[in-house]
Amino acid sequence: MGARGGGSRKMAAGGSAGWRVAPGRAPALMLAAAAAALGFLRVSAVEVKTPEELFVENGTEARLPCPFSSSEVISSATSVSWSFQPEGAMTPIPFFYYSQGNAYPGKDTPFKNRISWAGDLNKKDASVSIANVQFRDNGTYFCDVKNPPDIVVKPGEIRLRVVQRVRVSALDVKTPEELFVENGTEARLPCTFSSRDVISSAASISWSFQPEGATTPISFFYYSQGNAYPGKDTPFKNRISWAGDLNKKDASVSIANVQFRDNGTYFCDVKNPPDIVVKPGEIRLRVVQRDNLPAFPTGMVVAIAIGVTLVVLLLIAIIVCVVRKKNSKKHYSGCSTSESLMSPVKQAPRKSPSDTEGLVNHVPARLHQGPVIYAQLDHSGGQHSDKINKSESVVYADIRKN
């Protein structure tokens, strides 16, 4: 019994000794643990950038962009995983994997025979494309990139919106064609626009400048979310400032102390998603000396010329109407004698036909302004001489001659 007990004690001791760490290895393990605790074993994160939302027309191809950044060189161990979470679902479904130059689309997924690789790891692009998108493809897509020892902390997320028709309307940007500014003064570049959509936080303004003789414009100003970002390495350094108000649909800027080198064409580009501008507004700036400023703008000269022409035409029309009216009155007074005959002149009563001659002599002189009707009366004293109706015109009077 004692021997057995002693043997068992030896085995226990031997077993206990078998779990002990060798004296030579203890410092190495302790050093590794300390290094991990202090953060010497670096595990950096890959940064994935994806758009929050993507609108795609039904039946077309949807490219899901997934650019990323990594401090490590892209190696053969780099891999990309895509998963999809339908609307209303709780967990995502893996549907695509890419590694060592090979694409592995999922077989039993909603994207069978429709998913393809559209990225380039050397360019740090992990994008994929889905052909013939359907309404059932609406949901959230996750892009997970690993480039050991860099690994992604949070996958990129894209919310896909499949719509019947994507409305992309055009903004209407209005700018003057030409602007004259005196050298050394401040130039305000006006730029107004119209949009059917409410101005949102996504609205942005971009200004660019193309010097005279240059072929490409240079961006020098950007405005978004209430913040102005003037270009640092531009000809307008410390001279450009925001002068607009997006709530009033005004995207103007101002340039202080303009110089002759500022001559050129300025472009105003406005975006108010989903409305985007088709063609930016263009202003041709002319910096001149004070004496060379035009007396009147071209538009004002044209307006004055049109106004003068209209006034002259109106005067001609008035004169023609007056002349025609006078000619009409003159023709009427010479042709009608009924008014002369109907004038309220008290004539002497005719007692007999023989008194006609005397009656003629007593007619007031003002009645002779019209046709002398009584000069053609019958003086022969005939029996029809008394049938003259004073209320009728002379053409109806019974006038006879010997």
mmCIF file of C-alpha atoms in Angstrom:
data_model
loop_
_atom_site.group_PDB
_atom_site.id
_atom_site.type_symbol
_atom_site.label_atom_id
_atom_site.label_comp_id
_atom_site.label_asym_id
_atom_site.label_seq_id
_atom_site.Cartn_x
_atom_site.Cartn_y
_atom_site.Cartn_z
ATOM 1 C CA MET A 1 0.000 0.000 0.000
ATOM 2 C CA GLY A 2 2.773 2.354 0.923
ATOM 3 C CA ALA A 3 4.573 1.587 -2.295
ATOM 4 C CA ARG A 4 1.505 2.167 -4.301
ATOM 5 C CA GLY A 5 0.818 5.360 -2.501
ATOM 6 C CA GLY A 6 4.295 6.486 -3.133
ATOM 7 C CA GLY A 7 3.964 5.513 -6.767
ATOM 8 C CA SER A 8 0.823 7.443 -7.115
ATOM 9 C CA ARG A 9 2.431 10.423 -5.543
ATOM 10 C CA LYS A 10 5.279 10.150 -8.047
ATOM 11 C CA MET A 11 2.835 9.988 -10.966
ATOM 12 C CA ALA A 12 0.996 12.968 -9.609
ATOM 13 C CA ALA A 13 4.230 14.774 -9.341
ATOM 14 C CA GLY A 14 5.249 13.664 -12.762
ATOM 15 C CA GLY A 15 1.903 14.700 -14.158
ATOM 16 C CA SER A 16 2.198 18.004 -12.466
ATOM 17 C CA ALA A 17 5.614 18.442 -13.924
ATOM 18 C CA GLY A 18 4.295 17.685 -17.429
ATOM 19 C CA TRP A 19 2.072 20.824 -17.399
ATOM 20 C CA ARG A 20 4.856 23.125 -16.292
ATOM 21 C CA VAL A 21 6.355 25.601 -18.773
ATOM 22 C CA ALA A 22 9.959 24.994 -19.613
ATOM 23 C CA PRO A 23 12.186 27.578 -17.932
ATOM 24 C CA GLY A 24 13.676 28.672 -21.290
ATOM 25 C CA ARG A 25 10.325 29.352 -22.976
ATOM 26 C CA ALA A 26 8.656 31.316 -20.219
ATOM 27 C CA PRO A 27 10.282 34.692 -20.999
ATOM 28 C CA ALA A 28 9.316 34.480 -24.708
ATOM 29 C CA LEU A 29 5.668 33.826 -23.989
ATOM 30 C CA MET A 30 5.566 36.532 -21.382
ATOM 31 C CA LEU A 31 7.117 38.983 -23.859
ATOM 32 C CA ALA A 32 4.528 38.115 -26.500
ATOM 33 C CA ALA A 33 1.697 38.609 -24.046
ATOM 34 C CA ALA A 34 3.119 41.937 -22.957
ATOM 35 C CA ALA A 35 3.557 43.071 -26.579
ATOM 36 C CA ALA A 36 -0.041 42.187 -27.408
ATOM 37 C CA ALA A 37 -1.212 44.020 -24.302
ATOM 38 C CA LEU A 38 0.773 47.110 -25.245
ATOM 39 C CA GLY A 39 -0.497 47.089 -28.861
ATOM 40 C CA PHE A 40 2.784 46.113 -30.510
ATOM 41 C CA LEU A 41 0.991 43.484 -32.570
ATOM 42 C CA ARG A 42 -0.567 45.953 -35.097
ATOM 43 C CA VAL A 43 -3.955 45.172 -36.622
ATOM 44 C CA SER A 44 -4.894 48.199 -38.722
ATOM 45 C CA ALA A 45 -8.240 48.765 -40.451
ATOM 46 C CA VAL A 46 -9.117 48.947 -44.130
ATOM 47 C CA GLU A 47 -11.328 51.965 -44.842
ATOM 48 C CA VAL A 48 -14.167 51.188 -47.232
ATOM 49 C CA LYS A 49 -16.102 54.029 -48.884
ATOM 50 C CA THR A 50 -19.462 53.383 -50.533
ATOM 51 C CA PRO A 51 -22.392 55.662 -51.431
ATOM 52 C CA GLU A 52 -25.214 55.530 -48.913
ATOM 53 C CA GLU A 53 -27.914 55.272 -51.567
ATOM 54 C CA LEU A 54 -28.015 54.320 -55.234
ATOM 55 C CA PHE A 55 -30.928 54.747 -57.641
ATOM 56 C CA VAL A 56 -31.033 52.419 -60.654
ATOM 57 C CA GLU A 57 -33.657 52.078 -63.369
ATOM 58 C CA ASN A 58 -35.452 48.745 -63.575
ATOM 59 C CA GLY A 59 -33.999 46.397 -66.216
ATOM 60 C CA THR A 60 -30.624 48.148 -66.458
ATOM 61 C CA GLU A 61 -27.191 47.256 -65.046
ATOM 62 C CA ALA A 62 -26.298 48.426 -61.551
ATOM 63 C CA ARG A 63 -22.657 48.968 -60.648
ATOM 64 C CA LEU A 64 -22.129 48.834 -56.885
ATOM 65 C CA PRO A 65 -19.007 50.953 -56.222
ATOM 66 C CA CYS A 66 -16.711 49.955 -53.367
ATOM 67 C CA PRO A 67 -13.367 51.816 -53.233
ATOM 68 C CA PHE A 68 -11.114 51.235 -50.227
ATOM 69 C CA SER A 69 -7.848 52.360 -48.705
ATOM 70 C CA SER A 70 -5.144 50.302 -46.979
ATOM 71 C CA SER A 71 -1.713 51.084 -45.595
ATOM 72 C CA GLU A 72 -0.442 47.696 -46.741
ATOM 73 C CA VAL A 73 0.486 46.608 -50.256
ATOM 74 C CA ILE A 74 -2.209 44.572 -51.995
ATOM 75 C CA SER A 75 -1.179 40.932 -51.689
ATOM 76 C CA SER A 76 -2.446 37.569 -52.853
ATOM 77 C CA ALA A 77 -4.209 37.205 -49.515
ATOM 78 C CA THR A 78 -6.489 40.152 -50.232
ATOM 79 C CA SER A 79 -10.146 39.176 -50.538
ATOM 80 C CA VAL A 80 -13.511 40.814 -51.139
ATOM 81 C CA SER A 81 -16.889 39.582 -49.905
ATOM 82 C CA TRP A 82 -20.302 40.922 -50.924
ATOM 83 C CA SER A 83 -23.559 40.162 -49.128
ATOM 84 C CA PHE A 84 -27.169 41.249 -49.568
ATOM 85 C CA GLN A 85 -29.931 41.914 -47.066
ATOM 86 C CA PRO A 86 -33.382 42.179 -48.730
ATOM 87 C CA GLU A 87 -35.858 44.724 -47.435
ATOM 88 C CA GLY A 88 -37.588 43.328 -44.365
ATOM 89 C CA ALA A 89 -34.958 40.624 -43.752
ATOM 90 C CA MET A 90 -32.910 40.414 -40.562
ATOM 91 C CA THR A 91 -29.638 38.877 -41.808
ATOM 92 C CA PRO A 92 -27.574 39.364 -44.968
ATOM 93 C CA ILE A 93 -26.941 36.634 -47.562
ATOM 94 C CA PRO A 94 -23.406 36.225 -49.029
ATOM 95 C CA PHE A 95 -23.591 36.168 -52.814
ATOM 96 C CA PHE A 96 -20.082 36.978 -54.125
ATOM 97 C CA TYR A 97 -16.451 36.312 -53.175
ATOM 98 C CA TYR A 98 -13.228 37.448 -54.889
ATOM 99 C CA SER A 99 -9.703 36.228 -54.091
ATOM 100 C CA GLN A 100 -6.392 35.731 -55.929
ATOM 101 C CA GLY A 101 -7.834 37.028 -59.196
ATOM 102 C CA ASN A 102 -10.799 34.662 -59.183
ATOM 103 C CA ALA A 103 -14.486 35.507 -58.809
ATOM 104 C CA TYR A 104 -16.849 33.116 -57.029
ATOM 105 C CA PRO A 105 -20.480 34.155 -57.535
ATOM 106 C CA GLY A 106 -23.016 32.393 -55.367
ATOM 107 C CA LYS A 107 -25.065 29.703 -57.110
ATOM 108 C CA ASP A 108 -28.173 29.664 -54.947
ATOM 109 C CA THR A 109 -28.650 33.423 -54.677
ATOM 110 C CA PRO A 110 -31.092 35.939 -56.223
ATOM 111 C CA PHE A 111 -28.233 37.131 -58.483
ATOM 112 C CA LYS A 112 -27.440 33.849 -60.202
ATOM 113 C CA ASN A 113 -25.919 34.494 -63.653
ATOM 114 C CA ARG A 114 -26.332 38.251 -63.097
ATOM 115 C CA ILE A 115 -23.393 39.169 -60.839
ATOM 116 C CA SER A 116 -19.896 39.990 -62.149
ATOM 117 C CA TRP A 117 -16.607 41.446 -60.894
ATOM 118 C CA ALA A 118 -16.177 45.113 -61.863
ATOM 119 C CA GLY A 119 -13.248 46.170 -59.676
ATOM 120 C CA ASP A 120 -9.463 46.211 -59.663
ATOM 121 C CA LEU A 121 -7.621 45.451 -56.433
ATOM 122 C CA ASN A 122 -4.454 47.131 -57.686
ATOM 123 C CA LYS A 123 -6.496 50.319 -57.910
ATOM 124 C CA LYS A 124 -8.153 49.515 -54.573
ATOM 125 C CA ASP A 125 -11.530 49.055 -56.187
ATOM 126 C CA ALA A 126 -13.801 46.215 -55.012
ATOM 127 C CA SER A 127 -16.882 47.036 -57.109
ATOM 128 C CA VAL A 128 -19.312 44.511 -58.619
ATOM 129 C CA SER A 129 -22.090 44.775 -61.211
ATOM 130 C CA ILE A 130 -25.581 43.311 -61.260
ATOM 131 C CA ALA A 131 -27.205 42.898 -64.672
ATOM 132 C CA ASN A 132 -30.923 43.368 -65.340
ATOM 133 C CA VAL A 133 -31.804 44.649 -61.883
ATOM 134 C CA GLN A 134 -35.338 43.939 -60.687
ATOM 135 C CA PHE A 135 -37.555 45.417 -57.997
ATOM 136 C CA ARG A 136 -36.827 42.377 -55.822
ATOM 137 C CA ASP A 137 -33.163 43.511 -55.758
ATOM 138 C CA ASN A 138 -34.086 46.441 -53.502
ATOM 139 C CA GLY A 139 -32.227 46.229 -50.199
ATOM 140 C CA THR A 140 -28.869 46.824 -48.524
ATOM 141 C CA TYR A 141 -25.564 45.589 -49.970
ATOM 142 C CA PHE A 142 -22.423 45.092 -47.848
ATOM 143 C CA CYS A 143 -18.844 45.272 -49.190
ATOM 144 C CA ASP A 144 -16.226 43.634 -46.922
ATOM 145 C CA VAL A 145 -12.514 43.943 -47.809
ATOM 146 C CA LYS A 146 -9.594 42.204 -46.126
ATOM 147 C CA ASN A 147 -5.931 42.894 -46.908
ATOM 148 C CA PRO A 148 -3.929 41.137 -44.181
ATOM 149 C CA PRO A 149 -2.650 42.340 -41.866
ATOM 150 C CA ASP A 150 -5.163 45.158 -42.560
ATOM 151 C CA ILE A 151 -8.771 44.107 -42.024
ATOM 152 C CA VAL A 152 -11.961 46.058 -42.338
ATOM 153 C CA VAL A 153 -13.667 47.194 -39.161
ATOM 154 C CA LYS A 154 -17.066 47.944 -40.704
ATOM 155 C CA PRO A 155 -18.150 46.877 -44.208
ATOM 156 C CA GLY A 156 -19.386 49.482 -46.644
ATOM 157 C CA GLU A 157 -23.169 49.700 -47.025
ATOM 158 C CA ILE A 158 -25.179 50.654 -50.112
ATOM 159 C CA ARG A 159 -28.940 50.955 -50.135
ATOM 160 C CA LEU A 160 -30.118 50.088 -53.640
ATOM 161 C CA ARG A 161 -33.306 51.685 -54.954
ATOM 162 C CA VAL A 162 -34.676 50.109 -58.111
ATOM 163 C CA VAL A 163 -37.197 52.459 -59.716
ATOM 164 C CA GLN A 164 -39.293 52.426 -62.857
ATOM 165 C CA ARG A 165 -37.719 55.528 -64.232
ATOM 166 C CA VAL A 166 -35.037 57.721 -62.773
ATOM 167 C CA ARG A 167 -35.983 61.391 -63.063
ATOM 168 C CA VAL A 168 -32.993 63.558 -63.672
ATOM 169 C CA SER A 169 -34.292 66.990 -64.553
ATOM 170 C CA ALA A 170 -32.155 69.892 -65.625
ATOM 171 C CA LEU A 171 -31.476 73.050 -63.665
ATOM 172 C CA ASP A 172 -31.820 76.324 -65.495
ATOM 173 C CA VAL A 173 -28.775 78.501 -64.785
ATOM 174 C CA LYS A 174 -28.842 82.150 -65.849
ATOM 175 C CA THR A 175 -25.776 84.359 -66.115
ATOM 176 C CA PRO A 176 -24.981 87.487 -68.138
ATOM 177 C CA GLU A 177 -23.045 86.809 -71.322
ATOM 178 C CA GLU A 178 -20.568 89.621 -70.752
ATOM 179 C CA LEU A 179 -19.509 91.718 -67.779
ATOM 180 C CA PHE A 180 -17.328 94.852 -67.808
ATOM 181 C CA VAL A 181 -15.470 95.679 -64.587
ATOM 182 C CA GLU A 182 -13.023 98.461 -63.824
ATOM 183 C CA ASN A 183 -9.475 97.407 -62.974
ATOM 184 C CA GLY A 184 -8.799 97.335 -59.239
ATOM 185 C CA THR A 185 -12.458 97.177 -58.153
ATOM 186 C CA GLU A 186 -14.612 94.293 -56.933
ATOM 187 C CA ALA A 187 -16.418 92.138 -59.509
ATOM 188 C CA ARG A 188 -19.611 90.345 -58.548
ATOM 189 C CA LEU A 189 -20.255 87.388 -60.848
ATOM 190 C CA PRO A 190 -24.057 86.920 -60.827
ATOM 191 C CA CYS A 191 -25.419 83.377 -61.162
ATOM 192 C CA THR A 192 -29.095 82.620 -60.537
ATOM 193 C CA PHE A 193 -30.836 79.303 -61.107
ATOM 194 C CA SER A 194 -34.214 77.572 -60.989
ATOM 195 C CA SER A 195 -35.017 74.064 -59.778
ATOM 196 C CA ARG A 196 -38.235 72.105 -59.327
ATOM 197 C CA ASP A 197 -36.919 70.471 -56.164
ATOM 198 C CA VAL A 198 -36.523 72.058 -52.764
ATOM 199 C CA ILE A 199 -32.984 73.188 -52.019
ATOM 200 C CA SER A 200 -31.461 70.416 -49.910
ATOM 201 C CA SER A 201 -28.246 69.941 -47.985
ATOM 202 C CA ALA A 202 -26.899 68.043 -51.012
ATOM 203 C CA ALA A 203 -27.011 71.175 -53.202
ATOM 204 C CA SER A 204 -23.572 72.380 -54.300
ATOM 205 C CA ILE A 205 -22.005 75.149 -56.377
ATOM 206 C CA SER A 206 -18.820 74.918 -58.427
ATOM 207 C CA TRP A 207 -17.072 77.842 -60.122
ATOM 208 C CA SER A 208 -14.291 77.444 -62.675
ATOM 209 C CA PHE A 209 -12.249 79.848 -64.761
ATOM 210 C CA GLN A 210 -10.802 79.561 -68.249
ATOM 211 C CA PRO A 211 -8.199 82.279 -68.985
ATOM 212 C CA GLU A 212 -8.072 83.815 -72.414
ATOM 213 C CA GLY A 213 -6.132 81.544 -74.741
ATOM 214 C CA ALA A 214 -6.473 78.495 -72.462
ATOM 215 C CA THR A 215 -8.291 75.338 -73.553
ATOM 216 C CA THR A 216 -9.448 73.934 -70.196
ATOM 217 C CA PRO A 217 -11.076 75.633 -67.180
ATOM 218 C CA ILE A 218 -9.589 75.706 -63.680
ATOM 219 C CA SER A 219 -11.780 75.032 -60.632
ATOM 220 C CA PHE A 220 -11.342 77.785 -58.060
ATOM 221 C CA PHE A 221 -14.409 77.763 -55.785
ATOM 222 C CA TYR A 222 -16.793 75.217 -54.234
ATOM 223 C CA TYR A 223 -19.799 75.758 -51.955
ATOM 224 C CA SER A 224 -21.731 73.043 -50.099
ATOM 225 C CA GLN A 225 -23.744 72.705 -46.869
ATOM 226 C CA GLY A 226 -23.223 76.344 -45.967
ATOM 227 C CA ASN A 227 -19.435 76.189 -46.290
ATOM 228 C CA ALA A 228 -17.245 77.910 -48.883
ATOM 229 C CA TYR A 229 -14.076 76.245 -50.140
ATOM 230 C CA PRO A 230 -11.948 78.663 -52.168
ATOM 231 C CA GLY A 231 -9.078 77.143 -54.084
ATOM 232 C CA LYS A 232 -5.666 77.666 -52.569
ATOM 233 C CA ASP A 233 -3.475 77.386 -55.649
ATOM 234 C CA THR A 234 -5.565 79.558 -57.969
ATOM 235 C CA PRO A 235 -5.203 83.078 -59.405
ATOM 236 C CA PHE A 236 -7.939 84.233 -56.976
ATOM 237 C CA LYS A 237 -6.245 83.248 -53.722
ATOM 238 C CA ASN A 238 -7.555 85.423 -50.853
ATOM 239 C CA ARG A 239 -9.700 87.387 -53.329
ATOM 240 C CA ILE A 240 -12.728 85.114 -53.880
ATOM 241 C CA SER A 241 -15.782 85.133 -51.578
ATOM 242 C CA TRP A 242 -19.319 83.733 -51.521
ATOM 243 C CA ALA A 243 -21.965 86.332 -52.468
ATOM 244 C CA GLY A 244 -25.045 84.178 -53.027
ATOM 245 C CA ASP A 245 -27.939 82.630 -51.118
ATOM 246 C CA LEU A 246 -29.097 79.130 -52.042
ATOM 247 C CA ASN A 247 -32.490 79.694 -50.402
ATOM 248 C CA LYS A 248 -32.999 82.508 -52.912
ATOM 249 C CA LYS A 249 -31.478 80.368 -55.684
ATOM 250 C CA ASP A 250 -28.509 82.678 -56.019
ATOM 251 C CA ALA A 251 -25.043 81.169 -56.595
ATOM 252 C CA SER A 252 -23.058 84.379 -57.112
ATOM 253 C CA VAL A 253 -19.467 84.983 -56.040
ATOM 254 C CA SER A 254 -17.305 88.102 -55.757
ATOM 255 C CA ILE A 255 -13.694 88.700 -56.774
ATOM 256 C CA ALA A 256 -11.860 91.541 -55.028
ATOM 257 C CA ASN A 257 -9.273 93.767 -56.704
ATOM 258 C CA VAL A 258 -9.766 92.409 -60.217
ATOM 259 C CA GLN A 259 -6.749 92.576 -62.511
ATOM 260 C CA PHE A 260 -6.268 92.372 -66.253
ATOM 261 C CA ARG A 261 -5.068 88.801 -65.867
ATOM 262 C CA ASP A 262 -8.577 87.939 -64.619
ATOM 263 C CA ASN A 263 -9.967 88.385 -68.139
ATOM 264 C CA GLY A 264 -11.556 85.185 -69.388
ATOM 265 C CA THR A 265 -14.650 82.993 -69.134
ATOM 266 C CA TYR A 266 -16.206 81.967 -65.814
ATOM 267 C CA PHE A 267 -18.449 78.908 -65.431
ATOM 268 C CA CYS A 268 -21.145 78.505 -62.774
ATOM 269 C CA ASP A 269 -22.205 74.882 -62.199
ATOM 270 C CA VAL A 270 -25.145 74.137 -59.869
ATOM 271 C CA LYS A 271 -26.331 70.748 -58.602
ATOM 272 C CA ASN A 272 -29.450 70.140 -56.519
ATOM 273 C CA PRO A 273 -29.986 66.358 -56.540
ATOM 274 C CA PRO A 274 -31.888 64.836 -58.156
ATOM 275 C CA ASP A 275 -31.807 67.925 -60.396
ATOM 276 C CA ILE A 276 -28.476 68.390 -62.124
ATOM 277 C CA VAL A 277 -27.370 71.099 -64.501
ATOM 278 C CA VAL A 278 -27.022 70.234 -68.174
ATOM 279 C CA LYS A 279 -24.901 73.225 -69.145
ATOM 280 C CA PRO A 280 -23.175 75.586 -66.684
ATOM 281 C CA GLY A 281 -23.719 79.308 -66.936
ATOM 282 C CA GLU A 282 -20.948 81.258 -68.686
ATOM 283 C CA ILE A 283 -19.770 84.811 -68.053
ATOM 284 C CA ARG A 284 -17.123 86.537 -70.124
ATOM 285 C CA LEU A 285 -15.334 89.018 -67.860
ATOM 286 C CA ARG A 286 -13.797 92.140 -69.367
ATOM 287 C CA VAL A 287 -11.439 94.047 -67.055
ATOM 288 C CA VAL A 288 -10.872 97.554 -68.469
ATOM 289 C CA GLN A 289 -9.638 100.984 -67.487
ATOM 290 C CA ARG A 290 -12.234 103.459 -66.280
ATOM 291 C CA ASP A 291 -12.246 105.458 -69.528
ATOM 292 C CA ASN A 292 -12.836 102.307 -71.543
ATOM 293 C CA LEU A 293 -16.054 101.332 -69.794
ATOM 294 C CA PRO A 294 -18.952 101.401 -72.264
ATOM 295 C CA ALA A 295 -21.374 104.294 -71.747
ATOM 296 C CA PHE A 296 -24.357 102.022 -72.118
ATOM 297 C CA PRO A 297 -24.588 98.272 -72.042
ATOM 298 C CA THR A 298 -25.469 96.639 -75.340
ATOM 299 C CA GLY A 299 -28.831 95.479 -74.022
ATOM 300 C CA MET A 300 -29.784 99.011 -72.987
ATOM 301 C CA VAL A 301 -28.883 100.422 -76.397
ATOM 302 C CA VAL A 302 -31.060 97.824 -78.125
ATOM 303 C CA ALA A 303 -33.964 98.543 -75.762
ATOM 304 C CA ILE A 304 -33.743 102.291 -76.405
ATOM 305 C CA ALA A 305 -33.680 101.756 -80.169
ATOM 306 C CA ILE A 306 -36.764 99.552 -80.036
ATOM 307 C CA GLY A 307 -38.596 102.078 -77.851
ATOM 308 C CA VAL A 308 -37.850 104.975 -80.192
ATOM 309 C CA THR A 309 -39.024 102.941 -83.186
ATOM 310 C CA LEU A 310 -42.323 102.120 -81.499
ATOM 311 C CA VAL A 311 -42.930 105.782 -80.590
ATOM 312 C CA VAL A 312 -42.301 106.894 -84.186
ATOM 313 C CA LEU A 313 -44.676 104.262 -85.544
ATOM 314 C CA LEU A 314 -47.348 105.331 -83.055
ATOM 315 C CA LEU A 315 -47.037 108.998 -84.068
ATOM 316 C CA ILE A 316 -47.327 108.071 -87.755
ATOM 317 C CA ALA A 317 -50.475 106.081 -87.050
ATOM 318 C CA ILE A 318 -52.042 109.000 -85.120
ATOM 319 C CA ILE A 319 -51.276 111.473 -87.917
ATOM 320 C CA VAL A 320 -52.783 109.179 -90.561
ATOM 321 C CA CYS A 321 -55.982 108.798 -88.517
ATOM 322 C CA VAL A 322 -56.344 112.575 -88.030
ATOM 323 C CA VAL A 323 -55.878 113.282 -91.748
ATOM 324 C CA ARG A 324 -58.421 110.655 -92.761
ATOM 325 C CA LYS A 325 -60.946 112.005 -90.263
ATOM 326 C CA LYS A 326 -60.629 115.568 -91.622
ATOM 327 C CA ASN A 327 -61.023 114.390 -95.218
ATOM 328 C CA SER A 328 -64.138 112.439 -94.262
ATOM 329 C CA LYS A 329 -65.792 115.484 -92.638
ATOM 330 C CA LYS A 330 -65.039 117.691 -95.633
ATOM 331 C CA HIS A 331 -66.586 115.201 -98.061
ATOM 332 C CA TYR A 332 -69.719 114.885 -95.920
ATOM 333 C CA SER A 333 -70.418 118.684 -95.694
ATOM 334 C CA GLY A 334 -70.198 119.064 -99.462
ATOM 335 C CA CYS A 335 -72.566 116.252 -100.399
ATOM 336 C CA SER A 336 -75.473 116.587 -97.927
ATOM 337 C CA THR A 337 -77.883 119.503 -97.973
ATOM 338 C CA SER A 338 -80.625 118.087 -95.791
ATOM 339 C CA GLU A 339 -79.057 119.663 -92.705
ATOM 340 C CA SER A 340 -79.093 123.051 -94.417
ATOM 341 C CA LEU A 341 -82.713 122.679 -95.295
ATOM 342 C CA MET A 342 -83.678 121.410 -91.850
ATOM 343 C CA SER A 343 -81.944 124.249 -90.018
ATOM 344 C CA PRO A 344 -84.348 126.004 -87.633
ATOM 345 C CA VAL A 345 -84.767 129.179 -89.679
ATOM 346 C CA LYS A 346 -88.119 130.859 -89.508
ATOM 347 C CA GLN A 347 -89.184 131.522 -93.075
ATOM 348 C CA ALA A 348 -91.976 133.771 -94.233
ATOM 349 C CA PRO A 349 -95.177 131.871 -95.129
ATOM 350 C CA ARG A 350 -95.900 131.476 -98.790
ATOM 351 C CA LYS A 351 -99.256 133.046 -99.620
ATOM 352 C CA SER A 352 -99.096 132.285 -103.253
ATOM 353 C CA PRO A 353 -96.738 130.958 -105.871
ATOM 354 C CA SER A 354 -96.064 134.486 -106.952
ATOM 355 C CA ASP A 355 -94.536 135.241 -103.602
ATOM 356 C CA THR A 356 -91.728 132.678 -104.143
ATOM 357 C CA GLU A 357 -89.383 135.254 -105.488
ATOM 358 C CA GLY A 358 -89.917 137.443 -102.496
ATOM 359 C CA LEU A 359 -89.361 134.523 -100.191
ATOM 360 C CA VAL A 360 -86.008 133.899 -101.752
ATOM 361 C CA ASN A 361 -84.978 137.450 -101.105
ATOM 362 C CA HIS A 362 -85.830 137.105 -97.398
ATOM 363 C CA VAL A 363 -83.804 133.949 -96.718
ATOM 364 C CA PRO A 364 -80.996 134.626 -94.209
ATOM 365 C CA ALA A 365 -77.541 134.862 -95.680
ATOM 366 C CA ARG A 366 -76.152 131.975 -93.588
ATOM 367 C CA LEU A 367 -78.327 129.502 -95.499
ATOM 368 C CA HIS A 368 -76.379 130.205 -98.664
ATOM 369 C CA GLN A 369 -73.382 128.272 -97.258
ATOM 370 C CA GLY A 370 -74.840 125.062 -98.700
ATOM 371 C CA PRO A 371 -76.050 124.446 -102.260
ATOM 372 C CA VAL A 372 -78.103 127.391 -103.548
ATOM 373 C CA ILE A 373 -81.345 125.466 -103.906
ATOM 374 C CA TYR A 374 -83.603 128.480 -104.467
ATOM 375 C CA ALA A 375 -81.612 129.679 -107.430
ATOM 376 C CA GLN A 376 -83.028 126.781 -109.369
ATOM 377 C CA LEU A 377 -86.721 127.274 -108.498
ATOM 378 C CA ASP A 378 -89.272 127.771 -111.207
ATOM 379 C CA HIS A 379 -89.899 131.496 -111.636
ATOM 380 C CA SER A 380 -92.533 130.992 -114.280
ATOM 381 C CA GLY A 381 -95.260 130.787 -111.656
ATOM 382 C CA GLY A 382 -96.382 127.387 -112.858
ATOM 383 C CA GLN A 383 -98.921 125.337 -111.034
ATOM 384 C CA HIS A 384 -96.293 122.883 -109.735
ATOM 385 C CA SER A 385 -94.054 125.467 -108.199
ATOM 386 C CA ASP A 386 -95.705 125.150 -104.779
ATOM 387 C CA LYS A 387 -94.857 121.444 -104.388
ATOM 388 C CA ILE A 388 -91.372 121.982 -103.036
ATOM 389 C CA ASN A 389 -90.908 120.100 -99.758
ATOM 390 C CA LYS A 390 -88.560 122.037 -97.535
ATOM 391 C CA SER A 391 -87.701 118.919 -95.522
ATOM 392 C CA GLU A 392 -86.284 117.051 -98.498
ATOM 393 C CA SER A 393 -82.954 117.288 -100.176
ATOM 394 C CA VAL A 394 -82.562 119.228 -103.364
ATOM 395 C CA VAL A 395 -82.336 116.067 -105.408
ATOM 396 C CA TYR A 396 -85.951 115.351 -104.542
ATOM 397 C CA ALA A 397 -87.261 118.908 -105.102
ATOM 398 C CA ASP A 398 -89.505 119.636 -108.051
ATOM 399 C CA ILE A 399 -87.174 121.943 -109.926
ATOM 400 C CA ARG A 400 -87.975 123.141 -113.421
ATOM 401 C CA LYS A 401 -86.367 125.460 -115.856
ATOM 402 C CA ASN A 402 -87.868 127.436 -118.699
#
